[in-house]
Structures are given as C-alpha cells and as structure tokens.
XYZ file of C-alpha atoms in Angstrom:
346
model
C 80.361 -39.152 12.453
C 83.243 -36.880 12.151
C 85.615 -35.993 8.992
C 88.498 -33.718 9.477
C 87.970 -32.750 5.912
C 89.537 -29.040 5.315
C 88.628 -27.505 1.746
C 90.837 -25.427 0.376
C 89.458 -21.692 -0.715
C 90.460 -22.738 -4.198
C 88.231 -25.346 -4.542
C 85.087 -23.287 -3.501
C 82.543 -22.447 -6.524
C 83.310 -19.444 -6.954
C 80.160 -18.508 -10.305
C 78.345 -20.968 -11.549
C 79.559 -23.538 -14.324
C 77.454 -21.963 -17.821
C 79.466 -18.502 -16.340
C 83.414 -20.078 -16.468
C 83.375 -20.399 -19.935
C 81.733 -20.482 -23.477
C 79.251 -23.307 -24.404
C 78.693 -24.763 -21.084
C 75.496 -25.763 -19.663
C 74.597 -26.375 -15.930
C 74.719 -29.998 -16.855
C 78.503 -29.573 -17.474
C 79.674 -30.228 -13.605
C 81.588 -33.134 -12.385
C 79.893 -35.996 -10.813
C 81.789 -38.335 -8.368
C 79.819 -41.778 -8.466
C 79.886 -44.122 -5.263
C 79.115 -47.683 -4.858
C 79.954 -48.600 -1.638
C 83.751 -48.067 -1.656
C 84.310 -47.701 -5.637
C 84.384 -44.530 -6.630
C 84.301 -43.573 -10.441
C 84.509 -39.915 -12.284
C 81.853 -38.662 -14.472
C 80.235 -35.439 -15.473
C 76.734 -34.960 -14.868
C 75.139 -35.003 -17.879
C 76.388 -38.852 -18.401
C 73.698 -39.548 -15.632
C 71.137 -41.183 -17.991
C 73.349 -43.656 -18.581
C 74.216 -44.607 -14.914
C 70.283 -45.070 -14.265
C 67.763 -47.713 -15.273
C 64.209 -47.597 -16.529
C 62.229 -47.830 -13.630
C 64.389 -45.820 -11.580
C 62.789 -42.571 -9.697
C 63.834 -39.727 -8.708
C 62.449 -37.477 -6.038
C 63.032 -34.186 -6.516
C 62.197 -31.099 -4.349
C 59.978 -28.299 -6.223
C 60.681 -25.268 -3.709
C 61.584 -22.379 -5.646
C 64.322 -19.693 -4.079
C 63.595 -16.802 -2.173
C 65.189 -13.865 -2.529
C 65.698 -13.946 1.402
C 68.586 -11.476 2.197
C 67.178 -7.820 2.914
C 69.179 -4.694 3.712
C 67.421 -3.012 6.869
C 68.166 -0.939 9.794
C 68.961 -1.649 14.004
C 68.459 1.356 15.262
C 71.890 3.068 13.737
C 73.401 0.278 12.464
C 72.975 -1.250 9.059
C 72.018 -5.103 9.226
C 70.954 -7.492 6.616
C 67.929 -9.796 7.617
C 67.559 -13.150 6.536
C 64.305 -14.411 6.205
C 64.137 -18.484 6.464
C 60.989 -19.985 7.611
C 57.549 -18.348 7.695
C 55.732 -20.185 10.628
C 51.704 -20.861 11.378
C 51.079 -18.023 13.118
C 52.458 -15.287 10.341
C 55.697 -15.089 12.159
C 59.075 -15.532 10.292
C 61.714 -17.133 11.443
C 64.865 -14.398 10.652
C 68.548 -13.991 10.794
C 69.889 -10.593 11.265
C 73.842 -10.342 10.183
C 76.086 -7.586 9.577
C 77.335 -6.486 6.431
C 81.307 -7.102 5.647
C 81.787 -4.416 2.973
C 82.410 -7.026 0.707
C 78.998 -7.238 -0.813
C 78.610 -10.624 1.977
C 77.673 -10.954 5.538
C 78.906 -11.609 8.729
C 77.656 -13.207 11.922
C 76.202 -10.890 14.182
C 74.913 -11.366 17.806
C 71.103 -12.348 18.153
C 68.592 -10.339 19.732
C 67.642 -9.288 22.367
C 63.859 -9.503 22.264
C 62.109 -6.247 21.113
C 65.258 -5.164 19.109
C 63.392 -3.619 15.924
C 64.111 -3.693 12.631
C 63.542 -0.795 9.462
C 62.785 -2.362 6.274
C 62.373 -0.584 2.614
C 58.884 -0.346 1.693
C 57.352 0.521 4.944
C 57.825 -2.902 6.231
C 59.199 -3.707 9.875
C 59.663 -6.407 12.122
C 60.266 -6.847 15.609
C 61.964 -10.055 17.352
C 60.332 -12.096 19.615
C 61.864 -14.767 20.838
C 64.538 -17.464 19.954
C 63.650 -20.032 17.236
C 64.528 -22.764 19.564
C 66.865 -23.348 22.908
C 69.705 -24.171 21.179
C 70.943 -20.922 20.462
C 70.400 -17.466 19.403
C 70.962 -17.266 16.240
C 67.316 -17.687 14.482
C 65.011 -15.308 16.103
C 60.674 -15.445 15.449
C 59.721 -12.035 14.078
C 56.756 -10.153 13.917
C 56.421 -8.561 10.332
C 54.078 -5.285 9.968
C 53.286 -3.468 7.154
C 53.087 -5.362 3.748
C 53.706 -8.556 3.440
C 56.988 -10.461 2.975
C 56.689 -12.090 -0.093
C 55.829 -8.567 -2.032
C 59.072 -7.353 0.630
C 61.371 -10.364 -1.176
C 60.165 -10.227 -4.556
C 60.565 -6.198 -4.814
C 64.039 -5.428 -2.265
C 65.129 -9.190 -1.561
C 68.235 -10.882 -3.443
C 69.291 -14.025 -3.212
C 71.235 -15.102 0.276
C 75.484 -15.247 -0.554
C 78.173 -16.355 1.065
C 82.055 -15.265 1.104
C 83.434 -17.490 -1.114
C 80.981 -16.393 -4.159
C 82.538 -13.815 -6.431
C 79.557 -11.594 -7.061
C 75.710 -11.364 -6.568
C 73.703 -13.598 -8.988
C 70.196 -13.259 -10.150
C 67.348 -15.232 -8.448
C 67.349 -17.166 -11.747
C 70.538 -18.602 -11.101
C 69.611 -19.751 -7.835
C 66.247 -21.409 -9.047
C 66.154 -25.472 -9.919
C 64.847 -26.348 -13.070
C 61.760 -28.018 -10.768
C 61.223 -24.838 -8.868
C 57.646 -24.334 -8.769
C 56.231 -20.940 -7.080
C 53.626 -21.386 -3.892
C 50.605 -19.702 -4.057
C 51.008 -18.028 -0.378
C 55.140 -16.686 -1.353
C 56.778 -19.253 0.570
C 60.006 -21.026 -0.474
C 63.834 -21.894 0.239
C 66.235 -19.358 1.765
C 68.672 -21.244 -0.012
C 68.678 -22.555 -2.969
C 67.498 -26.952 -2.764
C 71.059 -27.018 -4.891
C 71.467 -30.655 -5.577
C 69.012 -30.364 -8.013
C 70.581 -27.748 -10.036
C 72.689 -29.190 -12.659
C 69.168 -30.782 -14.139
C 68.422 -29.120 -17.834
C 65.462 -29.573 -19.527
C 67.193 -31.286 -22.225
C 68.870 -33.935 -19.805
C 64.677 -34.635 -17.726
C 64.159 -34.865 -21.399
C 66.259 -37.690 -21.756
C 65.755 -39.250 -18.508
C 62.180 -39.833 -19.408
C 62.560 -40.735 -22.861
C 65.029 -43.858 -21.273
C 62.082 -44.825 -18.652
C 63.250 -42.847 -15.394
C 60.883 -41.410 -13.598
C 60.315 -38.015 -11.219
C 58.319 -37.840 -8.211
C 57.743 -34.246 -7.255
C 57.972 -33.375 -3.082
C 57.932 -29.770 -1.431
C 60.877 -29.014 1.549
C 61.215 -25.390 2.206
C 64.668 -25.101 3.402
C 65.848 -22.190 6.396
C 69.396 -20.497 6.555
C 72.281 -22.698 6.423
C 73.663 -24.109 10.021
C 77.102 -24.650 9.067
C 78.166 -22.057 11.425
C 76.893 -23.438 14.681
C 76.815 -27.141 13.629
C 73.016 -27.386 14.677
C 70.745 -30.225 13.769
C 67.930 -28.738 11.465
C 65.783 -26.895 12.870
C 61.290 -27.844 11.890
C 60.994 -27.352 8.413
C 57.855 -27.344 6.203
C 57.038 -30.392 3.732
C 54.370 -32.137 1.133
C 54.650 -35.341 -0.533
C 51.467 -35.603 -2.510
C 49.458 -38.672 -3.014
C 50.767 -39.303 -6.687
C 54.735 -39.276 -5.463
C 53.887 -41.597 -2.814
C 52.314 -43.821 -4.989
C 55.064 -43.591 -7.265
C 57.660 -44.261 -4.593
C 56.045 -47.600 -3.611
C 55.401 -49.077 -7.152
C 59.070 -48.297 -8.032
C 59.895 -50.440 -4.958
C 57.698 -52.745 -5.431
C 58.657 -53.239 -9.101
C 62.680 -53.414 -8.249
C 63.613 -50.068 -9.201
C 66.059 -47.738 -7.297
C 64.465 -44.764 -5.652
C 67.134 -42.047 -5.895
C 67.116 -38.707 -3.979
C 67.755 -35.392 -5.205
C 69.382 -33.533 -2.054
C 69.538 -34.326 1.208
C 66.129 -32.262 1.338
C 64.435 -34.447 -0.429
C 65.447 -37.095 1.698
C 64.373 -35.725 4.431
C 60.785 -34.928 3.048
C 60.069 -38.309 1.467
C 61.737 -40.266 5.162
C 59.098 -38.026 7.076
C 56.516 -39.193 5.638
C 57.038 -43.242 6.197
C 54.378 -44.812 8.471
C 53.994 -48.451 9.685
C 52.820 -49.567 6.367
C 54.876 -47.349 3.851
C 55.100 -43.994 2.531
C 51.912 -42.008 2.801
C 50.926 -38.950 1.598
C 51.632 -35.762 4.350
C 52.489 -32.754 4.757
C 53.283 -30.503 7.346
C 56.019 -29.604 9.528
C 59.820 -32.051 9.960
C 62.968 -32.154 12.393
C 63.322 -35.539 11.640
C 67.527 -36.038 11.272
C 68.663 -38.750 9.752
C 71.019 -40.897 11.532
C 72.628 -44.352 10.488
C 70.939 -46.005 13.622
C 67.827 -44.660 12.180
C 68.760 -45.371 9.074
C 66.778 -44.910 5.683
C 63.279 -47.035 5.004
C 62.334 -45.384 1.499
C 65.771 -44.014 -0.019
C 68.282 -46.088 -1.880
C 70.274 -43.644 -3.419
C 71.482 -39.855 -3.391
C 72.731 -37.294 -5.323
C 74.447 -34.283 -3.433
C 76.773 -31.375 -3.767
C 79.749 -31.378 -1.808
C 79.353 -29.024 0.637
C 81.560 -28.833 4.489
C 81.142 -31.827 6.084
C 78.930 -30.276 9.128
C 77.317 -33.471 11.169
C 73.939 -33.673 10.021
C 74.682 -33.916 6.441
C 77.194 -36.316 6.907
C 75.177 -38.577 9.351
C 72.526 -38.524 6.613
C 75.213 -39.464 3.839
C 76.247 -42.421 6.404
C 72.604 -43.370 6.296
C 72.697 -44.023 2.666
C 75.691 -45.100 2.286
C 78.096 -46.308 4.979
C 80.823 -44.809 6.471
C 82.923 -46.260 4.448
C 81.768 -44.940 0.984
C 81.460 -41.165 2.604
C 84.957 -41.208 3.622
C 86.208 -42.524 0.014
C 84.185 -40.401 -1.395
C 85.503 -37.336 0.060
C 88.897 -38.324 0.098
C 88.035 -38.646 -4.225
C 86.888 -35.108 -4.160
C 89.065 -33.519 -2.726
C 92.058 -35.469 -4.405
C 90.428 -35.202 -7.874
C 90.155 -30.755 -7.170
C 86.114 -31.209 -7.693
C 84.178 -27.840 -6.317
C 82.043 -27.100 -3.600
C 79.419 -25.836 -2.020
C 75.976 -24.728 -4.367
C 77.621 -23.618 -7.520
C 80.366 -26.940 -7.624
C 79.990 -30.651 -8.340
C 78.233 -33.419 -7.486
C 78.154 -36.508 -5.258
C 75.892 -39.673 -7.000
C 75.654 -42.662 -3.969
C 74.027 -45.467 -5.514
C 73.261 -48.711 -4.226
C-alpha cells in the first residue's frame, strides 16, 4: 500500500504538548477515532469513554535509551546511534553526521574496521552490515565499559530535524517504561503509548479496562530507506497471554498500544493461540497476513513509510487508513512522537 500523503513542516510536533502551554497534561493531544470509514474527533483523555469494561490493552514496557552518542572517525566528528544490542554482545549502530543544528544527518556506512572514539574510554569497531539490504545499520564491537553505563552517563535521547530542542530522557519515557536488568531498551521512544497519565490508567481501571504488559525493544527509525524492520527483541509473559485470550474469549476488544506492540503480541500466535515467548521478531505485518490476536490500534501519525501503513491496513482496511489520513491532515492534527493520535477500533 501506497499514500502520497505529504505533511507539511507546520504540522510536525515540534515540543511536546504539557511544553505549548500552561495547564496541559500529556493526555491533552488530539485523538482521531476510526471505525471503518467514520472518522470522529476527540482528545485523548476522552478515551475511557470510547472503551468498554472488558476491553485490554497491550502495552509495550521498554523504557528509552539515551541512544545518540557524540564520538570520533578518525578526524571527523560523528554521532553513533546505538539500536539493538544482539546475542553475542554486539550492537547494532548507526553512525551519522552532525548538521550544526543540534540534529543529524545521514552519513555513508562503513566500511568494515572503520573505528570509532567514544567518551569514557569506550570504543567500537564495525563489523559487518546488519543485514543485505543496505548499509546503513552496521554490528559493532564495543570495548571498554559497557554501553548501558556509556548511555546512561554521555547518551541523550535520539532527535530528529523537525524537533525544536533536545529533551530530557524523561520526556521520551512512557508512563509503562520499565528498566531491564541487563540496560537494554528502545532507541526510540515506543511513542504511541505516551499520552497515558497515571491519572487517565487510573481511570481506565476503575471503569473495568484492562492492561496486558509486553516487552519490544525498538532499533533506529527506517523512514529514510523505507526498509521492512529489521529482528527485533520481544517477551509476552505468561500472565498477558492469558489475559489476551480470556478477553477474547469473553467478547472484549483487544486494543494495541503502537504498532510495536502489535508486532510483539502477533509474534507470539501459534496454532492454538497466543502463547507465552520471547525472543527475537521480523515478522511484518501485511493485510494478506493479516492480524489473528489484534482488534484494535492506537498510533501516532507518523510518514506513511510502507510497513507501518501495511500494518494499519491489517487492522483496519484500506479504506479507513486512507480516511483517516485524509482527517488528519485536513483537521491540522501533529505528527510524528510528540503529536496526536490515531484510535482504529473495530
């Protein structure tokens, strides 16, 4: 599936919502609501009240890294993105060039054995491409101390162009976010989930909705190249999956919080329903693969790059995607981590 969607710069979250004015929460953002090829305008913290007792919602409990690190290629200054940390102690890394601007830009990958000077007496060294379809993502080997005490004492969070400033990791952390006990986590923020306040999971509760907790570390964006996802680490633990099948078995919905934690709670179905697993996914959802667990999603609005929308199409048909982006964009809602959101129910 293709849009020819073009958002203009104006519409791009520029700070998040509780920083454009006085008295707002992150719970203040729009909310587009589909059903099929209705389309109605809501902000988010009226989402108790478009949910039913019994409902669930899976949400995805990887905390933020603070991924982006400034290092040195030989004489030239480079920032290093650290996405994925694999099996073997390798990360998976994207070296980019800073713009001047307090951002990045895209920078040519590799070649093997170009070496890298981080602070802190840490290094790295690329190996070899993260996959054949490109150059981008290199494996790294890391020496010296570790990369988690790397990220948590020079790291910041990962930003793009069309932010205004730097933010603190706090701003980039989900109200779910729950720390792993070996440092790993998202190099970008799971940001579907971030309007939730404690006040509003209060609420949800209190009205009979229910959470089911699953783990998807997400790597470095892929807008750029339009790639597929590349393997990406996951958990749904025994309780969730439990959860998941008594809410279908009862009649409730079983809603999504980002396309993440669609993709961790879909890689987990087996011949006779969702298990509990963990591991390793580059399962893409496609609408002739369709969705077996999933009825609903919530999701920013982000560019339309083809393996979020294929998912979207999964959920909901092409039809509602297309309405729904020809709402957003006609109703001046904001993109990308820091806008609004996108509610597909059944």
């Amino acid at each position: 599936m293709t849009l020819a969607v073009r958002v203009p710069e104006e519409l791009s979250a520029r700070v998040p919502v509780e920083q454009r004015g006085p008295g707002l929460e992150r719970d203040a953002v729009r909310m587009l609501v589909s059903r099929g090829a209705d389309v109605a305008h809501h902000t988010f913290r009226e989402l108790p009240l478009l949910l039913r007792a019994g409902d669930l919602l899976v949400v995805n409990t990887s905390a933020t890294l603070a991924a982006a690190v400034d290092g040195w290629a030989g004489h030239a200054r480079v920032v290093v993105h650290f996405s994925t940390r694999g099996d073997d102690g390798r990360w998976a890394v994207e070296l980019r060039e800073p713009d001047g601007r307090g951002t990045t830009r895209a920078r040519a990958g590799g070649p093997a054995g170009t070496e890298v000077r981080l602070p802190g007496g840490v290094g790295l060294v690329l190996e070899e491409p993260l996959s054949g379809r490109g150059e981008r993502l290199w494996w790294a080997r890391v020496s010296g101390p570790g990369v988690p005490g790397l990220l948590r004492e020079y790291g910041r969070p990962i930003r793009y162009a069309y932010t205004e400033r730097d933010q603190p990791l706090s701003v980039h952390q989900t109200v779910f976010a729950l720390p792993s006990a070996d440092g790993t986590g998202s190099a970008e923020m799971p940001s579907a989930a971030r309007p939730f306040t404690a006040r509003l999971v209060t609420e949800l509760v209190s009205r009979g909705v229910r959470f089911a907790p699953v783990t998807l570390h997400t790597g470095v964006a892929s807008a750029e190249a339009h790639e597929p996802p590349y393997p990406e680490r996951f958990a749904v633990p025994e309780a969730s999956a439990r959860l998941i099948e008594a809410t279908r078995a009862g009649g409730g919905r079983v809603v999504a919080v980002g396309t993440t934690a669609v993709r961790a709670v879909e890689s987990a179905v087996g011949a006779d329903g969702i298990r509990a697993c963990a591991g390793w996914t580059d399962l893409v959802v496609t609408p002739e693969r369709g969705v077996r667990v999933v009825d609903g999603l919530l999701t920013g609005l982000h560019e339309p790059q083809a393996s979020h929308l294929l998912m979207l199409e999964a959920v909901a048909g092409r039809v509602a995607v297309e309405r729904g982006y020809e709402a957003a964009l006609q109703g001046r809602y904001l993109w990308h981590e820091f806008g609004d959101v996108h509610l597909v129910l059944p």
